[in-house]
DNA sequence: GAATATTGCTCAGTATGCTGACTATCAGTA
DNA sequence: TACTGATAGTCAGCATACTGAGCAATATTC
C-alpha cells in the first residue's frame, strides 16, 4: 500500500499549504493584507499595463472565472482599476494604481522573505533543484489543467 | 525583478493545480467521482478504522474545519459512516463502508496512473528526487500551517 | 452583409482551506 | 464538587479553483 508520502499529488498539496501560510504570515507581519494570488495578479498587471483579463489569466495560469473575483478584490482595495477597452468593447484593460504601486514596493521584502522561509529545510542547491524539477514537471503537464500558462505575443 | 518562475510558492501552486486536474481526470475516466482530498481521507479511514476526526485531520494535514465537509460528502456518497464514540461523547468514530472499500479498490489504478502522469516530464530518478525535496521542505515547514501533520501514538 | 463561430467576461453552483467563534464534553485541580 | 482549562466538532464568512451556462461583442465565412 502506497503511503501518502509517496504520492506527488499529496506532497504538492502539503507544500502549497505551507507556502500559502508562510506568505500570508510574512505579509501580515509587514502590515499588509494581500493573498499570494492577489500579489501575483497585481505584480503582473504592473509589468503589463493595460492587459485584459484573459491575458492576465494566461500569464499566471489562473482560470478566467477565478480572475474575476481576484480583480474585484484588488479594485475594492484600491490597488488596481478596470477600464473599458477602446479596441474591444468586451474586454477590460487592467491598470495598477499609485496605491497599488506603493503596496507592491513596500511588500516586496516580505514576499522574498516568505520564499526563503518555505525552503528553509533545504540547502541553497536543493532549493534550486526543487524549483528546476517543479518547472520541468509543470512544463510537461501545463495543458492538463483548465488554466494553462500562456505566453503572449504582444 | 524576480519572475514568478523563481518563486517556489508560485511553482507549488501550479504543480498542485496540475496534480488535482490529473487526478480528477483519471478518476473520472475510471467512472468514479472522488476528489484527491476525499480519496486521502477515505484511504486513511480504511487504514485506521474507528479513528476520530481530529486524528484523521492530523494524519493527512487537513484543517479540522475542512474535515467536517469532506466527511459530510463521503457519508452522503455512502462511502463512510460517522458513529458516536463510546469513550468520548464529543468525538465521532469514522468507519469505511463496504461500498467505500469497493470504491477504494477499484479506483486504485486510476490514482496510481494519475501520480505517474503528473510526473511525466521527469525521469524516474528526477521524480524520486522531487518527492524527496518536497518531503524535506514540508518537514521543515510543517508547523507553519494551521493544519500540520501529526503522528498518532496509538 | 448575414449567418456562424469564437472570444471576453460574468454568474451560479460545488469543493477545498482558512479564521474566528461557539457548544458540548472531558480532564485536572482546588 | 465546583472551577478552570483544554478538546471535538460545527458553523459563518471569506478566498481560491473549477464546471458549465449565458450574454455581449468581435471575427470569420460564405
Tab-separated table of C-alpha atoms (C1' of nucleotides) in Angstrom:
chain	number	residue	atom	x	y	z
A	1	UNK	CA	0.000	0.000	0.000
A	2	UNK	CA	1.460	3.304	-1.122
A	3	UNK	CA	1.768	5.855	1.619
A	4	UNK	CA	0.589	9.416	1.212
A	5	UNK	CA	4.216	10.463	1.374
A	6	UNK	CA	4.897	8.576	-1.837
A	7	UNK	CA	2.204	10.459	-3.707
A	8	UNK	CA	3.476	13.546	-5.502
A	9	UNK	CA	-0.059	14.906	-5.506
A	10	UNK	CA	-0.302	14.732	-1.753
A	11	UNK	CA	3.130	16.262	-1.296
A	12	UNK	CA	2.180	19.049	-3.673
A	13	UNK	CA	-0.885	19.856	-1.599
A	14	UNK	CA	1.104	19.930	1.620
A	15	UNK	CA	3.856	22.112	0.240
A	16	UNK	CA	1.394	24.544	-1.236
A	17	UNK	CA	-0.498	24.673	2.030
A	18	UNK	CA	2.690	25.659	3.837
A	19	UNK	CA	3.695	28.110	1.128
A	20	UNK	CA	0.405	29.981	1.399
A	21	UNK	CA	0.524	30.064	5.192
A	22	UNK	CA	4.081	31.430	5.169
A	23	UNK	CA	3.210	34.046	2.579
A	24	UNK	CA	0.194	35.290	4.475
A	25	UNK	CA	2.089	35.412	7.765
A	26	UNK	CA	5.010	37.371	6.342
A	27	UNK	CA	2.765	39.813	4.524
A	28	UNK	CA	0.628	40.370	7.584
A	29	UNK	CA	3.713	40.957	9.718
A	30	UNK	CA	4.679	43.647	7.242
A	31	UNK	CA	1.300	45.280	7.815
A	32	UNK	CA	-0.435	44.299	4.584
A	33	UNK	CA	-3.435	42.206	3.643
A	34	UNK	CA	-2.776	40.557	0.297
A	35	UNK	CA	-3.012	36.903	-0.746
A	36	UNK	CA	-0.414	35.129	-2.909
A	37	UNK	CA	-2.885	35.091	-5.750
A	38	UNK	CA	-3.641	38.786	-5.430
A	39	UNK	CA	0.056	39.570	-5.238
A	40	UNK	CA	0.874	37.663	-8.432
A	41	UNK	CA	-2.007	39.308	-10.251
A	42	UNK	CA	-1.035	42.792	-9.107
A	43	UNK	CA	2.644	42.310	-9.986
A	44	UNK	CA	1.662	41.061	-13.438
A	45	UNK	CA	-0.666	43.987	-14.033
A	46	UNK	CA	2.133	46.356	-13.095
A	47	UNK	CA	4.511	44.648	-15.529
A	48	UNK	CA	1.929	44.660	-18.345
A	49	UNK	CA	-0.179	47.796	-18.014
A	50	UNK	CA	-3.458	47.743	-19.884
A	51	UNK	CA	-3.630	43.986	-20.376
A	52	UNK	CA	-7.031	42.328	-20.433
A	53	UNK	CA	-8.262	39.684	-18.017
A	54	UNK	CA	-7.806	36.684	-20.274
A	55	UNK	CA	-4.203	37.641	-20.967
A	56	UNK	CA	-3.557	38.145	-17.267
A	57	UNK	CA	-5.066	34.746	-16.526
A	58	UNK	CA	-2.781	33.154	-19.124
A	59	UNK	CA	0.324	34.812	-17.723
A	60	UNK	CA	-0.170	33.441	-14.225
A	61	UNK	CA	-2.149	30.314	-15.091
A	62	UNK	CA	-5.385	31.239	-13.385
A	63	UNK	CA	-8.775	30.166	-14.543
A	64	UNK	CA	-10.647	33.010	-16.162
A	65	UNK	CA	-13.568	32.559	-13.800
A	66	UNK	CA	-11.223	32.877	-10.838
A	67	UNK	CA	-9.634	36.077	-12.133
A	68	UNK	CA	-12.932	37.928	-11.953
A	69	UNK	CA	-13.129	37.667	-8.173
A	70	UNK	CA	-9.433	38.345	-7.662
A	71	UNK	CA	-9.626	41.580	-9.614
A	72	UNK	CA	-12.826	42.527	-7.832
A	73	UNK	CA	-10.877	42.455	-4.593
A	74	UNK	CA	-7.867	44.329	-5.969
A	75	UNK	CA	-10.206	47.019	-7.247
A	76	UNK	CA	-12.097	47.111	-3.988
A	77	UNK	CA	-8.821	47.648	-2.126
A	78	UNK	CA	-7.922	50.474	-4.481
A	79	UNK	CA	-4.836	48.702	-5.852
A	80	UNK	CA	-5.978	48.275	-9.446
A	81	UNK	CA	-8.560	49.609	-11.878
A	82	UNK	CA	-10.715	48.073	-14.593
A	83	UNK	CA	-11.184	50.250	-17.637
A	84	UNK	CA	-13.231	49.721	-20.757
A	85	UNK	CA	-11.034	48.819	-23.690
A	86	UNK	CA	-11.254	51.083	-26.689
A	87	UNK	CA	-10.181	48.349	-29.096
A	88	UNK	CA	-12.604	45.674	-27.918
A	89	UNK	CA	-15.710	46.540	-26.032
A	90	UNK	CA	-15.877	43.071	-24.490
A	91	UNK	CA	-12.515	43.463	-22.822
A	92	UNK	CA	-11.404	45.334	-19.700
A	93	UNK	CA	-8.000	46.935	-19.547
A	94	UNK	CA	-6.317	46.489	-16.191
A	95	UNK	CA	-4.014	49.092	-14.683
A	96	UNK	CA	-2.301	49.407	-11.345
A	97	UNK	CA	-2.995	52.473	-9.190
A	98	UNK	CA	-0.422	54.566	-7.368
A	99	UNK	CA	-1.589	52.924	-4.182
A	100	UNK	CA	-1.054	49.524	-5.792
A	101	UNK	CA	2.435	50.507	-6.855
A	102	UNK	CA	3.251	51.695	-3.351
A	103	UNK	CA	1.915	48.482	-1.861
A	104	UNK	CA	3.928	46.322	-4.245
A	105	UNK	CA	7.103	48.204	-3.430
A	106	UNK	CA	6.668	48.007	0.328
A	107	UNK	CA	5.554	44.389	0.324
A	108	UNK	CA	8.460	43.007	-1.688
A	109	UNK	CA	10.762	42.249	1.266
A	110	UNK	CA	8.012	40.231	2.946
A	111	UNK	CA	7.355	38.278	-0.232
A	112	UNK	CA	11.029	37.467	-0.684
A	113	UNK	CA	11.340	36.505	2.935
A	114	UNK	CA	8.392	34.141	2.540
A	115	UNK	CA	10.076	32.381	-0.377
A	116	UNK	CA	13.158	31.823	1.770
A	117	UNK	CA	11.183	30.551	4.731
A	118	UNK	CA	9.236	27.970	2.758
A	119	UNK	CA	12.545	26.493	1.578
A	120	UNK	CA	14.278	26.731	4.934
A	121	UNK	CA	14.642	22.970	5.250
A	122	UNK	CA	16.693	22.824	2.054
A	123	UNK	CA	20.190	23.930	1.163
A	124	UNK	CA	20.527	26.602	-1.491
A	125	UNK	CA	21.439	23.943	-4.004
A	126	UNK	CA	18.488	21.783	-3.042
A	127	UNK	CA	16.148	24.753	-3.283
A	128	UNK	CA	17.356	25.420	-6.804
A	129	UNK	CA	16.947	21.771	-7.724
A	130	UNK	CA	13.426	21.687	-6.310
A	131	UNK	CA	12.458	24.682	-8.410
A	132	UNK	CA	14.063	23.175	-11.505
A	133	UNK	CA	12.147	19.915	-11.088
A	134	UNK	CA	8.882	21.721	-10.415
A	135	UNK	CA	9.358	23.862	-13.523
A	136	UNK	CA	10.068	20.772	-15.586
A	137	UNK	CA	7.090	18.819	-14.295
A	138	UNK	CA	4.841	21.850	-14.749
A	139	UNK	CA	6.002	22.392	-18.322
A	140	UNK	CA	5.120	18.814	-19.197
A	141	UNK	CA	1.741	18.997	-17.506
A	142	UNK	CA	0.816	22.528	-18.458
A	143	UNK	CA	-2.001	21.588	-20.777
A	144	UNK	CA	-3.551	19.155	-18.346
A	145	UNK	CA	-5.216	21.845	-16.281
A	146	UNK	CA	-8.013	24.120	-17.328
A	147	UNK	CA	-5.822	27.153	-16.665
A	148	UNK	CA	-2.577	26.557	-18.553
A	149	UNK	CA	0.202	29.102	-18.721
A	150	UNK	CA	0.146	31.019	-21.987
A	151	UNK	CA	2.783	33.263	-23.417
A	152	UNK	CA	1.673	36.418	-25.094
A	153	UNK	CA	2.900	37.524	-28.448
A	154	UNK	CA	2.371	41.213	-27.895
B	1	UNK	CA	12.646	41.781	-10.628
B	2	UNK	CA	12.095	38.178	-9.689
B	3	UNK	CA	9.956	36.214	-12.104
B	4	UNK	CA	7.061	34.078	-10.983
B	5	UNK	CA	9.061	31.072	-12.110
B	6	UNK	CA	11.665	31.808	-9.465
B	7	UNK	CA	9.094	31.744	-6.684
B	8	UNK	CA	8.699	28.358	-5.046
B	9	UNK	CA	5.260	29.444	-3.844
B	10	UNK	CA	4.067	30.093	-7.362
B	11	UNK	CA	5.549	26.848	-8.653
B	12	UNK	CA	3.870	24.998	-5.808
B	13	UNK	CA	0.501	26.406	-6.773
B	14	UNK	CA	0.983	25.490	-10.430
B	15	UNK	CA	2.099	21.956	-9.712
B	16	UNK	CA	-0.742	21.367	-7.322
B	17	UNK	CA	-3.196	22.742	-9.849
B	18	UNK	CA	-1.976	20.240	-12.414
B	19	UNK	CA	-1.905	17.396	-9.891
B	20	UNK	CA	-5.557	17.943	-8.976
B	21	UNK	CA	-6.638	18.209	-12.605
B	22	UNK	CA	-4.836	14.973	-13.500
B	23	UNK	CA	-6.268	13.151	-10.512
B	24	UNK	CA	-9.828	14.196	-11.272
B	25	UNK	CA	-9.483	13.313	-14.946
B	26	UNK	CA	-8.084	9.841	-14.278
B	27	UNK	CA	-10.675	9.086	-11.625
B	28	UNK	CA	-13.491	10.266	-13.820
B	29	UNK	CA	-12.208	8.154	-16.715
B	30	UNK	CA	-12.392	5.191	-14.370
B	31	UNK	CA	-16.031	6.012	-13.737
B	32	UNK	CA	-15.755	7.497	-10.259
B	33	UNK	CA	-16.431	10.847	-8.683
B	34	UNK	CA	-13.948	11.405	-5.875
B	35	UNK	CA	-11.612	14.315	-5.208
B	36	UNK	CA	-7.979	13.916	-4.121
B	37	UNK	CA	-8.916	15.154	-0.677
B	38	UNK	CA	-11.805	12.715	-0.365
B	39	UNK	CA	-9.619	9.881	-1.565
B	40	UNK	CA	-6.903	10.551	1.014
B	41	UNK	CA	-9.469	10.786	3.784
B	42	UNK	CA	-11.193	7.575	2.760
B	43	UNK	CA	-7.923	5.646	2.440
B	44	UNK	CA	-6.852	6.864	5.876
B	45	UNK	CA	-10.164	5.881	7.433
B	46	UNK	CA	-9.791	2.419	5.956
B	47	UNK	CA	-6.287	2.083	7.383
B	48	UNK	CA	-7.368	3.342	10.828
B	49	UNK	CA	-10.912	2.154	11.457
B	50	UNK	CA	-12.749	3.982	14.199
B	51	UNK	CA	-10.465	6.988	14.347
B	52	UNK	CA	-11.948	10.358	15.239
B	53	UNK	CA	-11.996	13.441	13.038
B	54	UNK	CA	-9.173	15.302	14.724
B	55	UNK	CA	-6.878	12.311	14.404
B	56	UNK	CA	-7.821	11.915	10.777
B	57	UNK	CA	-7.111	15.586	10.175
B	58	UNK	CA	-3.690	15.194	11.785
B	59	UNK	CA	-2.799	12.169	9.692
B	60	UNK	CA	-3.386	13.914	6.388
B	61	UNK	CA	-2.720	17.506	7.481
B	62	UNK	CA	-6.174	18.893	6.913
B	63	UNK	CA	-7.712	21.633	8.952
B	64	UNK	CA	-10.334	20.313	11.339
B	65	UNK	CA	-12.927	22.677	9.921
B	66	UNK	CA	-12.249	21.352	6.437
B	67	UNK	CA	-12.607	17.737	7.522
B	68	UNK	CA	-16.207	18.277	8.513
B	69	UNK	CA	-17.317	18.992	4.967
B	70	UNK	CA	-15.139	16.294	3.435
B	71	UNK	CA	-16.656	13.643	5.680
B	72	UNK	CA	-20.122	15.013	5.048
B	73	UNK	CA	-19.602	14.246	1.380
B	74	UNK	CA	-18.100	10.803	1.982
B	75	UNK	CA	-21.079	9.957	4.164
B	76	UNK	CA	-23.508	11.383	1.644
B	77	UNK	CA	-21.956	9.182	-1.034
B	78	UNK	CA	-22.305	6.164	1.232
B	79	UNK	CA	-18.554	5.548	1.418
B	80	UNK	CA	-18.056	6.199	5.140
B	81	UNK	CA	-20.044	6.433	8.349
B	82	UNK	CA	-19.910	8.656	11.399
B	83	UNK	CA	-20.632	6.898	14.673
B	84	UNK	CA	-20.877	8.207	18.202
B	85	UNK	CA	-17.851	7.274	20.246
B	86	UNK	CA	-18.479	5.337	23.426
B	87	UNK	CA	-15.323	6.614	25.094
B	88	UNK	CA	-15.873	10.290	24.368
B	89	UNK	CA	-19.255	11.699	23.613
B	90	UNK	CA	-17.701	14.665	21.830
B	91	UNK	CA	-15.977	12.505	19.271
B	92	UNK	CA	-17.224	10.682	16.187
B	93	UNK	CA	-15.714	7.382	15.159
B	94	UNK	CA	-15.200	7.081	11.442
B	95	UNK	CA	-15.539	3.808	9.584
B	96	UNK	CA	-15.438	2.878	5.929
B	97	UNK	CA	-18.454	1.130	4.410
B	98	UNK	CA	-18.363	-1.893	2.122
B	99	UNK	CA	-19.201	0.457	-0.705
B	100	UNK	CA	-16.265	2.629	0.317
B	101	UNK	CA	-13.965	-0.366	0.355
B	102	UNK	CA	-15.127	-1.413	-3.088
B	103	UNK	CA	-14.625	2.087	-4.417
B	104	UNK	CA	-11.117	2.324	-2.982
B	105	UNK	CA	-10.145	-0.966	-4.524
B	106	UNK	CA	-11.472	-0.161	-7.957
B	107	UNK	CA	-10.118	3.359	-8.007
B	108	UNK	CA	-6.536	2.485	-7.101
B	109	UNK	CA	-5.253	2.010	-10.672
B	110	UNK	CA	-6.575	5.424	-11.646
B	111	UNK	CA	-4.928	7.024	-8.635
B	112	UNK	CA	-1.603	5.418	-9.393
B	113	UNK	CA	-1.864	6.361	-13.023
B	114	UNK	CA	-2.503	9.962	-12.004
B	115	UNK	CA	0.679	10.019	-9.920
B	116	UNK	CA	2.657	8.847	-12.932
B	117	UNK	CA	1.081	11.353	-15.287
B	118	UNK	CA	1.786	14.342	-13.092
B	119	UNK	CA	5.479	13.399	-13.147
B	120	UNK	CA	5.596	12.526	-16.808
B	121	UNK	CA	8.058	15.295	-17.615
B	122	UNK	CA	10.604	13.839	-15.214
B	123	UNK	CA	12.779	10.756	-15.297
B	124	UNK	CA	12.206	8.164	-12.593
B	125	UNK	CA	15.239	9.440	-10.753
B	126	UNK	CA	14.088	13.037	-11.009
B	127	UNK	CA	10.635	12.093	-9.774
B	128	UNK	CA	12.158	10.458	-6.715
B	129	UNK	CA	14.336	13.487	-6.119
B	130	UNK	CA	11.370	15.846	-6.404
B	131	UNK	CA	9.477	13.848	-3.813
B	132	UNK	CA	12.485	13.746	-1.524
B	133	UNK	CA	12.918	17.512	-1.686
B	134	UNK	CA	9.235	18.135	-1.145
B	135	UNK	CA	9.208	15.841	1.864
B	136	UNK	CA	12.228	17.631	3.295
B	137	UNK	CA	10.815	21.114	2.754
B	138	UNK	CA	7.461	20.024	4.176
B	139	UNK	CA	9.045	18.525	7.274
B	140	UNK	CA	10.834	21.793	7.994
B	141	UNK	CA	7.700	23.866	7.417
B	142	UNK	CA	5.180	21.522	8.978
B	143	UNK	CA	4.342	23.762	11.926
B	144	UNK	CA	3.941	26.867	9.808
B	145	UNK	CA	0.452	25.957	8.639
B	146	UNK	CA	-2.693	25.709	10.712
B	147	UNK	CA	-3.070	22.074	9.744
B	148	UNK	CA	0.258	20.380	10.488
B	149	UNK	CA	0.827	16.684	10.087
B	150	UNK	CA	0.613	14.863	13.409
B	151	UNK	CA	1.654	11.353	14.193
B	152	UNK	CA	-0.524	9.320	16.433
B	153	UNK	CA	0.792	7.359	19.339
B	154	UNK	CA	-1.901	4.733	19.419
C	1	DG	C1'	-23.615	41.829	-45.397
C	2	DA	C1'	-25.800	37.943	-42.999
C	3	DA	C1'	-25.072	33.681	-40.641
C	4	DT	C1'	-21.860	31.317	-37.827
C	5	DA	C1'	-18.160	30.707	-34.819
C	6	DT	C1'	-15.277	32.482	-31.469
C	7	DT	C1'	-13.916	35.334	-27.705
C	8	DG	C1'	-14.102	38.285	-23.145
C	9	DC	C1'	-16.392	38.352	-19.184
C	10	DT	C1'	-19.694	37.140	-15.632
C	11	DC	C1'	-22.564	34.196	-12.779
C	12	DA	C1'	-24.439	30.034	-10.240
C	13	DG	C1'	-23.022	26.067	-8.053
C	14	DT	C1'	-19.628	22.963	-5.750
C	15	DA	C1'	-15.260	21.781	-3.154
C	16	DT	C1'	-11.246	22.844	-0.708
C	17	DG	C1'	-8.838	25.716	3.015
C	18	DC	C1'	-8.599	29.121	6.240
C	19	DT	C1'	-10.048	32.491	10.661
C	20	DG	C1'	-12.699	33.011	14.446
C	21	DA	C1'	-16.469	31.905	17.350
C	22	DC	C1'	-19.465	28.746	19.624
C	23	DT	C1'	-21.388	24.383	22.051
C	24	DA	C1'	-20.713	20.212	24.382
C	25	DT	C1'	-17.825	17.444	26.766
C	26	DC	C1'	-13.866	15.935	29.186
C	27	DA	C1'	-9.748	16.388	32.389
C	28	DG	C1'	-7.407	18.304	36.164
C	29	DT	C1'	-7.462	20.743	40.373
C	30	DA	C1'	-8.655	23.209	44.432
D	1	DT	C1'	-17.887	19.033	43.952
D	2	DA	C1'	-17.199	23.357	41.708
D	3	DC	C1'	-13.971	25.699	38.818
D	4	DT	C1'	-10.813	26.066	35.130
D	5	DG	C1'	-8.807	24.827	31.064
D	6	DA	C1'	-8.467	22.014	27.111
D	7	DT	C1'	-10.518	19.321	23.396
D	8	DA	C1'	-14.048	17.513	19.490
D	9	DG	C1'	-16.910	19.136	16.416
D	10	DT	C1'	-19.673	22.554	13.954
D	11	DC	C1'	-20.818	26.906	11.814
D	12	DA	C1'	-20.494	31.549	9.449
D	13	DG	C1'	-17.715	34.038	6.500
D	14	DC	C1'	-14.093	34.769	3.120
D	15	DA	C1'	-10.801	33.477	-0.782
D	16	DT	C1'	-9.217	30.414	-4.182
D	17	DA	C1'	-10.328	26.919	-8.086
D	18	DC	C1'	-13.198	24.558	-11.042
D	19	DT	C1'	-17.647	23.162	-14.301
D	20	DG	C1'	-20.994	24.750	-17.066
D	21	DA	C1'	-24.025	28.187	-18.814
D	22	DG	C1'	-25.025	32.565	-20.582
D	23	DC	C1'	-24.542	37.439	-22.668
D	24	DA	C1'	-22.346	40.772	-25.450
D	25	DA	C1'	-19.216	41.771	-28.866
D	26	DT	C1'	-15.878	40.583	-32.402
D	27	DA	C1'	-14.113	37.517	-36.333
D	28	DT	C1'	-14.819	34.555	-39.945
D	29	DT	C1'	-17.016	32.616	-43.671
D	30	DC	C1'	-19.956	32.309	-47.357
